[in-house]
CSV table of C-alpha atoms in Angstrom, one decimal:
chain,number,residue,atom,x,y,z
A,1,MET,CA,-65.5,-31.9,-27.2
A,2,ASN,CA,-62.5,-33.4,-25.7
A,3,LEU,CA,-62.0,-36.8,-26.1
A,4,ARG,CA,-63.5,-38.7,-23.4
A,5,ARG,CA,-67.2,-37.1,-25.3
A,6,VAL,CA,-66.2,-37.9,-28.1
A,7,SER,CA,-65.5,-41.3,-27.1
A,8,LEU,CA,-68.8,-41.7,-25.3
A,9,ALA,CA,-70.4,-40.5,-27.6
A,10,VAL,CA,-69.1,-42.7,-30.3
A,11,ARG,CA,-69.9,-45.6,-28.8
A,12,LEU,CA,-73.9,-45.0,-27.5
A,13,PHE,CA,-74.5,-43.8,-31.5
A,14,ALA,CA,-72.4,-46.6,-33.1
A,15,ALA,CA,-74.4,-48.6,-30.3
A,16,GLN,CA,-77.9,-47.7,-32.0
A,17,VAL,CA,-76.8,-47.9,-35.6
A,18,LEU,CA,-75.3,-51.2,-35.1
A,19,ALA,CA,-78.9,-52.4,-33.0
A,20,LEU,CA,-80.4,-51.0,-35.9
A,21,ALA,CA,-78.8,-53.2,-38.7
A,22,VAL,CA,-79.0,-56.1,-37.1
A,23,GLY,CA,-82.9,-55.1,-37.0
A,24,GLY,CA,-83.1,-54.4,-40.1
A,25,LEU,CA,-81.2,-57.3,-41.5
A,26,THR,CA,-83.2,-59.8,-39.4
A,27,LEU,CA,-86.5,-57.9,-40.6
A,28,THR,CA,-85.3,-58.0,-44.4
A,29,LEU,CA,-84.9,-61.8,-44.2
A,30,VAL,CA,-88.0,-62.5,-43.0
A,31,ALA,CA,-89.9,-60.7,-44.8
A,32,GLY,CA,-88.0,-61.0,-48.0
A,33,ALA,CA,-88.8,-65.0,-46.9
A,34,VAL,CA,-92.2,-65.1,-45.1
A,35,GLY,CA,-93.5,-62.7,-47.2
A,36,PRO,CA,-94.1,-63.7,-51.1
A,37,ARG,CA,-95.6,-66.6,-50.0
A,38,ILE,CA,-97.8,-64.6,-47.9
A,39,PHE,CA,-98.3,-63.3,-50.9
A,40,HIS,CA,-98.9,-65.9,-53.5
A,41,GLU,CA,-101.3,-67.8,-50.9
A,42,HIS,CA,-104.0,-64.2,-50.8
A,43,LEU,CA,-103.5,-63.7,-54.3
A,44,GLY,CA,-104.7,-67.2,-55.3
A,45,ARG,CA,-107.6,-67.3,-52.8
A,46,VAL,CA,-108.5,-63.7,-55.6
A,47,GLY,CA,-111.1,-65.0,-57.5
A,48,GLY,CA,-110.7,-66.0,-61.1
A,49,GLU,CA,-107.6,-65.9,-63.1
A,50,VAL,CA,-104.4,-64.2,-62.9
A,51,SER,CA,-102.3,-64.4,-65.5
A,52,ALA,CA,-98.4,-64.4,-64.7
A,53,GLU,CA,-97.5,-61.0,-65.9
A,54,ALA,CA,-100.6,-59.7,-63.5
A,55,ARG,CA,-99.1,-62.0,-61.1
A,56,TRP,CA,-95.3,-60.4,-61.9
A,57,HIS,CA,-96.6,-56.9,-61.5
A,58,VAL,CA,-98.0,-57.3,-58.6
A,59,GLU,CA,-95.4,-59.0,-56.9
A,60,GLN,CA,-92.7,-56.3,-58.1
A,61,ALA,CA,-95.4,-53.9,-56.7
A,62,TYR,CA,-95.4,-56.2,-53.6
A,63,ALA,CA,-91.5,-56.5,-53.6
A,64,SER,CA,-90.8,-52.6,-54.7
A,65,ALA,CA,-93.2,-51.4,-51.6
A,66,ASN,CA,-91.8,-53.5,-49.7
A,67,LEU,CA,-88.1,-52.3,-49.9
A,68,LEU,CA,-89.1,-49.0,-49.7
A,69,ALA,CA,-91.3,-49.2,-46.8
A,70,LEU,CA,-88.5,-50.5,-45.2
A,71,GLY,CA,-85.7,-48.2,-46.6
A,72,VAL,CA,-88.0,-45.4,-44.8
A,73,GLY,CA,-88.4,-47.2,-41.8
A,74,LEU,CA,-84.6,-47.4,-40.9
A,75,LEU,CA,-83.2,-44.4,-41.9
A,76,ALA,CA,-86.4,-42.6,-40.0
A,77,ALA,CA,-85.0,-45.2,-37.3
A,78,LEU,CA,-81.3,-44.1,-38.3
A,79,GLY,CA,-82.1,-40.3,-37.3
A,80,ALA,CA,-84.1,-40.6,-34.4
A,81,ALA,CA,-81.3,-42.7,-32.8
A,82,LEU,CA,-78.6,-40.7,-34.1
A,83,ALA,CA,-81.0,-37.3,-32.6
A,84,ALA,CA,-81.5,-39.2,-29.3
A,85,SER,CA,-77.7,-40.6,-29.1
A,86,ALA,CA,-76.3,-36.6,-29.4
A,87,TYR,CA,-79.1,-35.9,-26.8
A,88,ALA,CA,-78.4,-38.5,-24.8
A,89,THR,CA,-74.5,-38.1,-24.0
A,90,ARG,CA,-74.4,-34.6,-23.9
A,91,ARG,CA,-76.7,-34.9,-20.7
A,92,ILE,CA,-74.8,-37.9,-19.1
A,93,THR,CA,-71.5,-36.0,-20.5
A,94,ARG,CA,-72.0,-33.1,-18.3
A,95,PRO,CA,-72.5,-34.6,-15.4
A,96,VAL,CA,-69.3,-36.5,-15.6
A,97,THR,CA,-67.1,-34.0,-17.4
A,98,HIS,CA,-68.4,-31.4,-13.9
A,99,PHE,CA,-67.4,-34.6,-11.7
A,100,ALA,CA,-64.0,-35.3,-13.7
A,101,HIS,CA,-62.7,-31.1,-13.1
A,102,ALA,CA,-64.8,-31.6,-9.9
A,103,SER,CA,-62.0,-34.4,-8.2
A,104,ALA,CA,-59.0,-31.9,-10.1
A,105,SER,CA,-59.6,-29.5,-8.5
A,106,LEU,CA,-60.5,-31.5,-5.4
A,107,ALA,CA,-56.7,-33.2,-6.2
A,108,ASP,CA,-55.7,-29.2,-6.4
A,109,GLY,CA,-56.4,-29.0,-2.8
A,110,HIS,CA,-59.7,-26.9,-3.5
A,111,TYR,CA,-62.4,-28.3,-1.0
A,112,ASP,CA,-64.7,-25.8,-1.3
A,113,VAL,CA,-65.6,-27.4,-4.9
A,114,ARG,CA,-69.0,-29.0,-5.0
A,115,MET,CA,-71.4,-30.6,-7.5
A,116,ALA,CA,-75.0,-30.0,-7.6
A,117,ASP,CA,-77.8,-32.4,-8.4
A,118,PRO,CA,-77.4,-33.3,-12.6
A,119,GLY,CA,-81.3,-34.5,-12.6
A,120,LEU,CA,-80.4,-37.7,-13.6
A,121,GLY,CA,-82.1,-39.9,-11.8
A,122,ASN,CA,-80.7,-40.9,-8.7
A,123,GLU,CA,-77.3,-43.0,-9.1
A,124,LEU,CA,-75.9,-39.7,-9.9
A,125,LYS,CA,-77.3,-38.4,-7.5
A,126,THR,CA,-76.1,-40.3,-4.9
A,127,LEU,CA,-72.5,-40.1,-7.1
A,128,ALA,CA,-72.8,-36.0,-6.2
A,129,ASP,CA,-73.8,-36.9,-2.9
A,130,SER,CA,-70.7,-38.8,-1.9
A,131,PHE,CA,-68.7,-37.0,-3.8
A,132,ASN,CA,-70.1,-33.4,-1.8
A,133,THR,CA,-69.7,-35.8,1.0
A,134,MET,CA,-65.7,-36.7,0.8
A,135,ALA,CA,-65.2,-32.8,0.1
A,136,GLU,CA,-67.0,-31.5,3.0
A,137,GLY,CA,-65.1,-34.4,5.0
A,138,LEU,CA,-61.4,-33.2,3.6
A,139,GLU,CA,-62.6,-29.6,4.4
A,140,THR,CA,-62.8,-30.1,7.9
A,141,VAL,CA,-59.9,-31.8,7.6
A,142,GLU,CA,-57.0,-29.6,6.4
A,143,ALA,CA,-59.2,-27.1,8.6
A,144,THR,CA,-58.4,-29.2,11.5
A,145,ARG,CA,-54.6,-30.0,10.6
A,146,ARG,CA,-54.0,-25.9,10.0
A,147,ARG,CA,-55.1,-26.1,13.1
A,148,LEU,CA,-53.6,-28.4,14.7
A,149,LEU,CA,-50.2,-26.9,13.3
A,150,ALA,CA,-51.1,-23.3,14.1
A,151,ASP,CA,-51.6,-24.2,18.3
A,152,LEU,CA,-48.8,-26.3,18.4
A,153,GLY,CA,-46.9,-23.7,17.4
A,154,HIS,CA,-48.1,-21.6,19.7
A,155,GLU,CA,-47.5,-24.4,22.4
A,156,LEU,CA,-44.1,-25.0,21.9
A,157,ARG,CA,-43.7,-21.4,21.5
A,158,THR,CA,-44.2,-20.1,25.1
A,159,PRO,CA,-41.5,-22.5,26.9
A,160,LEU,CA,-39.2,-22.1,24.8
A,161,ALA,CA,-38.7,-18.5,25.0
A,162,THR,CA,-39.2,-18.8,28.3
A,163,ILE,CA,-36.3,-21.2,28.3
A,164,GLU,CA,-34.2,-19.2,25.9
A,165,ALA,CA,-34.5,-15.6,28.2
A,166,TYR,CA,-33.2,-17.5,31.4
A,167,LEU,CA,-29.8,-18.9,28.9
A,168,GLU,CA,-29.6,-15.1,26.9
A,169,ALA,CA,-30.0,-13.8,30.5
A,170,ALA,CA,-26.7,-16.9,32.0
A,171,GLU,CA,-25.5,-15.4,28.4
A,172,ASP,CA,-25.3,-11.2,29.4
A,173,GLY,CA,-24.0,-12.6,32.4
A,174,VAL,CA,-26.9,-11.7,34.0
A,175,ALA,CA,-27.2,-13.4,37.8
A,176,VAL,CA,-29.9,-15.5,38.1
A,177,ASP,CA,-30.3,-17.8,41.7
A,178,ASP,CA,-29.7,-21.0,41.0
A,179,GLU,CA,-33.0,-22.2,42.8
A,180,ASP,CA,-35.1,-20.3,40.4
A,181,LEU,CA,-33.5,-21.6,37.2
A,182,GLN,CA,-33.6,-25.0,38.3
A,183,SER,CA,-37.6,-24.9,39.6
A,184,VAL,CA,-38.6,-23.1,35.7
A,185,LEU,CA,-36.4,-25.3,33.7
A,186,ARG,CA,-38.1,-27.7,35.1
A,187,ALA,CA,-41.7,-26.2,35.2
A,188,GLN,CA,-41.3,-25.8,31.0
A,189,THR,CA,-39.5,-29.5,30.5
A,190,ALA,CA,-43.0,-30.8,31.9
A,191,ARG,CA,-44.7,-28.4,29.9
A,192,LEU,CA,-43.1,-30.1,27.3
A,193,HIS,CA,-42.7,-33.6,28.0
A,194,ARG,CA,-46.6,-33.2,29.1
A,195,LEU,CA,-47.7,-31.6,25.8
A,196,ALA,CA,-46.1,-34.9,24.5
A,197,ASP,CA,-47.6,-37.4,26.6
A,198,ASP,CA,-50.5,-36.1,24.9
A,199,ILE,CA,-50.6,-36.0,21.7
A,200,ALA,CA,-49.1,-39.6,21.7
A,201,ALA,CA,-51.7,-40.3,23.8
A,202,VAL,CA,-54.8,-39.1,22.0
A,203,SER,CA,-52.7,-40.5,18.7
A,204,ARG,CA,-52.7,-44.1,20.1
A,205,ALA,CA,-56.2,-43.3,20.8
A,206,GLU,CA,-57.7,-42.6,17.9
A,207,THR,CA,-55.6,-45.3,15.8
A,208,HIS,CA,-57.5,-48.1,18.0
A,209,GLN,CA,-53.7,-48.4,19.2
A,210,LEU,CA,-54.3,-48.5,23.1
A,211,ASP,CA,-53.7,-51.1,25.3
A,212,LEU,CA,-57.5,-52.0,26.9
A,213,HIS,CA,-58.1,-54.4,30.1
A,214,PRO,CA,-62.2,-54.6,30.4
A,215,VAL,CA,-63.1,-56.1,33.1
A,216,ARG,CA,-66.9,-55.7,34.3
A,217,THR,CA,-67.6,-52.7,37.0
A,218,ALA,CA,-70.0,-50.6,38.2
A,219,PRO,CA,-70.2,-47.2,37.4
A,220,ALA,CA,-70.5,-46.2,40.9
A,221,ASP,CA,-67.1,-47.0,40.9
A,222,LEU,CA,-65.4,-45.4,38.4
A,223,VAL,CA,-67.3,-41.9,39.8
A,224,ARG,CA,-66.1,-42.6,43.4
A,225,ASP,CA,-62.0,-43.1,42.8
A,226,ALA,CA,-62.2,-40.3,40.4
A,227,VAL,CA,-64.0,-37.6,42.7
A,228,ALA,CA,-62.0,-39.4,45.5
A,229,ALA,CA,-58.2,-37.8,43.4
A,230,VAL,CA,-59.7,-34.7,42.0
A,231,ARG,CA,-61.8,-33.1,45.7
A,232,PRO,CA,-58.2,-31.9,47.0
A,233,ARG,CA,-58.2,-29.4,44.1
A,234,TYR,CA,-61.9,-29.1,43.8
A,235,ALA,CA,-61.9,-27.6,47.2
A,236,GLY,CA,-58.5,-26.0,46.6
A,237,LYS,CA,-60.6,-23.6,44.2
A,238,GLY,CA,-63.4,-23.4,46.3
A,239,VAL,CA,-65.6,-25.1,44.2
A,240,THR,CA,-67.6,-27.7,45.4
A,241,LEU,CA,-68.1,-31.2,44.0
A,242,ARG,CA,-71.4,-33.5,43.9
A,243,SER,CA,-71.9,-37.3,43.3
A,244,ASP,CA,-75.0,-38.1,41.7
A,245,LEU,CA,-75.1,-42.1,41.8
A,246,ARG,CA,-78.8,-44.0,40.3
A,247,PRO,CA,-78.5,-48.0,40.2
A,248,SER,CA,-77.4,-49.0,36.5
A,249,PRO,CA,-76.2,-51.9,34.5
A,250,GLN,CA,-72.5,-53.4,35.4
A,251,VAL,CA,-70.3,-51.9,31.7
A,252,ASP,CA,-67.0,-54.0,30.6
A,253,VAL,CA,-64.0,-51.7,30.6
A,254,ASP,CA,-60.3,-50.0,31.3
A,255,PRO,CA,-61.4,-49.3,34.5
A,256,GLN,CA,-57.6,-47.4,34.4
A,257,ARG,CA,-58.4,-45.8,30.8
A,258,MET,CA,-61.9,-44.6,32.3
A,259,GLY,CA,-60.1,-43.3,35.1
A,260,GLN,CA,-59.0,-40.8,32.6
A,261,VAL,CA,-62.3,-40.0,31.0
A,262,LEU,CA,-63.3,-38.8,33.9
A,263,GLY,CA,-60.0,-37.4,35.6
A,264,ASN,CA,-60.1,-34.9,32.1
A,265,LEU,CA,-63.5,-34.7,32.2
A,266,LEU,CA,-63.3,-33.5,35.8
A,267,ASP,CA,-60.4,-31.3,35.4
A,268,ASN,CA,-62.4,-29.4,32.6
A,269,ALA,CA,-65.3,-28.8,34.1
A,270,LEU,CA,-63.0,-27.5,37.2
A,271,ARG,CA,-61.2,-25.2,35.0
A,272,HIS,CA,-64.2,-23.9,33.2
A,273,THR,CA,-66.2,-23.1,37.0
A,274,PRO,CA,-66.1,-19.9,38.6
A,275,GLU,CA,-65.2,-20.1,42.9
A,276,GLY,CA,-68.2,-20.8,44.4
A,277,GLY,CA,-69.7,-22.5,41.6
A,278,THR,CA,-71.3,-26.5,41.6
A,279,VAL,CA,-70.2,-29.3,39.3
A,280,THR,CA,-71.8,-33.0,39.0
A,281,VAL,CA,-71.2,-36.2,38.2
A,282,HIS,CA,-74.4,-38.3,36.9
A,283,VAL,CA,-75.0,-41.8,37.0
A,284,ILE,CA,-78.3,-42.9,34.4
A,285,GLY,CA,-78.5,-46.5,34.3
A,286,GLY,CA,-80.9,-47.9,31.2
A,287,ALA,CA,-82.0,-50.9,29.7
A,288,ARG,CA,-79.4,-50.4,26.8
A,289,SER,CA,-77.3,-48.0,27.8
A,290,VAL,CA,-75.9,-46.3,30.5
A,291,GLU,CA,-74.3,-42.6,30.7
A,292,LEU,CA,-72.2,-41.4,32.8
A,293,ALA,CA,-72.6,-37.0,32.7
A,294,VAL,CA,-70.5,-34.1,34.1
A,295,ALA,CA,-72.4,-31.3,35.1
A,296,ASP,CA,-70.7,-27.8,35.9
A,297,THR,CA,-72.3,-24.2,36.3
A,298,GLY,CA,-69.3,-22.0,34.3
A,299,PRO,CA,-70.5,-19.7,31.7
A,300,GLY,CA,-71.3,-22.7,29.0
A,301,ILE,CA,-70.1,-23.3,25.3
A,302,PRO,CA,-71.6,-21.4,21.9
A,303,ALA,CA,-73.6,-23.4,19.7
A,304,GLN,CA,-71.1,-22.9,17.1
A,305,HIS,CA,-68.1,-24.5,19.4
A,306,LEU,CA,-70.3,-27.6,20.2
A,307,PRO,CA,-69.5,-30.1,17.3
A,308,HIS,CA,-65.1,-29.5,17.9
A,309,VAL,CA,-64.5,-29.6,21.5
A,310,PHE,CA,-64.1,-33.2,21.3
A,311,GLU,CA,-60.8,-32.1,18.0
A,312,ARG,CA,-56.9,-32.1,19.1
A,313,PHE,CA,-55.9,-29.1,20.4
A,314,TYR,CA,-59.2,-27.3,19.7
A,315,ARG,CA,-60.3,-24.7,22.0
A,316,VAL,CA,-63.2,-22.2,22.6
A,317,ASP,CA,-61.7,-19.3,23.8
A,318,THR,CA,-58.6,-19.2,21.6
A,319,ALA,CA,-56.3,-16.9,23.8
A,320,ARG,CA,-56.2,-18.5,27.2
A,321,ASP,CA,-53.1,-20.6,27.0
A,322,ARG,CA,-51.7,-24.3,28.3
A,323,ASP,CA,-51.7,-23.4,32.0
A,324,ASN,CA,-54.8,-21.5,32.2
A,325,GLY,CA,-57.4,-23.2,28.9
A,326,GLY,CA,-55.4,-26.8,29.4
A,327,SER,CA,-54.1,-28.4,26.4
A,328,GLY,CA,-57.0,-28.2,24.2
A,329,ILE,CA,-55.9,-32.3,24.1
A,330,GLY,CA,-58.4,-33.6,27.1
A,331,LEU,CA,-61.3,-34.3,25.4
A,332,ALA,CA,-59.9,-35.9,21.7
A,333,ILE,CA,-58.9,-38.3,24.2
A,334,VAL,CA,-62.1,-38.5,25.8
A,335,ARG,CA,-63.7,-38.8,23.2
A,336,ALA,CA,-61.0,-42.0,21.4
A,337,VAL,CA,-61.1,-43.4,24.5
A,338,VAL,CA,-64.9,-44.0,24.8
A,339,SER,CA,-65.6,-44.4,20.7
A,340,ALA,CA,-62.8,-47.6,22.1
A,341,HIS,CA,-65.2,-48.7,24.5
A,342,GLY,CA,-67.9,-48.8,22.1
A,343,GLY,CA,-69.5,-45.7,23.4
A,344,ARG,CA,-70.0,-41.8,22.0
A,345,VAL,CA,-69.4,-38.9,23.9
A,346,ARG,CA,-71.4,-35.3,23.3
A,347,ALA,CA,-71.4,-32.0,25.0
A,348,ASP,CA,-74.5,-29.3,26.2
A,349,ASN,CA,-75.1,-26.8,27.3
A,350,VAL,CA,-77.3,-26.8,30.8
A,351,PRO,CA,-80.4,-24.6,30.6
A,352,GLY,CA,-79.7,-21.7,33.1
A,353,GLY,CA,-75.6,-21.9,32.7
A,354,GLY,CA,-73.8,-24.3,32.5
A,355,THR,CA,-72.3,-27.4,30.3
A,356,MET,CA,-73.0,-31.5,30.6
A,357,VAL,CA,-70.7,-33.4,28.6
A,358,LYS,CA,-72.2,-37.2,28.4
A,359,VAL,CA,-70.7,-40.5,28.2
A,360,VAL,CA,-72.5,-42.7,27.0
A,361,LEU,CA,-71.2,-46.8,27.2
A,362,PRO,CA,-73.0,-49.9,26.5
A,363,PRO,CA,-74.1,-52.8,29.1
A,364,SER,CA,-71.7,-55.4,29.7
A,365,GLY,CA,-73.0,-58.2,27.3
A,366,GLN,CA,-73.3,-55.5,24.6
A,367,GLY,CA,-71.1,-54.5,21.5
A,368,GLN,CA,-71.5,-50.5,20.9
A,369,VAL,CA,-73.9,-48.5,21.6
């Protein structure tokens, strides 16, 4: 038995003994002060003369019986208190000890540890549920951190390897066309700059350090500007871009930041829609929310990946490189910017094929949805 368990057991037992001692002392004093007087009154009501000796013996018999009853009662109560204290201590300290061990394991990096319901009431059940929720969150964060570091290393490795290959060729005296060398170096450094800018952008967004300048804006205007900016790229790939602009309330947003959100969604949809496919941007207005939805006719997203597509560096197809699959940061920026505007974002598969990403924003004058 560890020190904590002994300490708790001693405290419970001492508290019960103290309560019994106070109760027993109070009962003895009351019985000693009131009992004889009441006994004398009832004895005086007995018919006939009672001698002093008989009265004394009767009073002694009463006192002995009273003392014996109090003593046996207190001893029985003390035994019951000891048994109850031992049982309660064991029931209470077992989940406390388990919680201490689970916390120590969690601190050591074992994020798969979980606590079972101790079955001692809603309070300890709530504690166990809260601990499990925290452990699951830390396990998810750790998995994301490891994947982020691995993906970041992969993102850096490709441009660095390209630059290193050209440097080795130059050192070995291999003739390299200057224009070709400049083009490659410019492309790879631009790729590194984009990666650094993306990481900085999502970090600022997730730490609520975005410099937002919200103005009252019509959602249809946001969509028109975003569609006009990407239409040439869609035409170049042979993908049809459509807009479905229904009447909707205005929203209080930063037009530049929301343009970035729609641009990222349209770029992502174009990347995953084959030639001859269609991407449609919807604006759906309601009394409590405004939806901006981008739907494509691509292959869709496997169900197990849907909850993670807005995480940094997450790719459904891990074999894709940055040029073909994006940096894995665009959707993370979308979620962070939308959250900064009091909205939310989600991705769903469309029946019949394709994916729809919905951005839900509060109408002007509302805090969040």
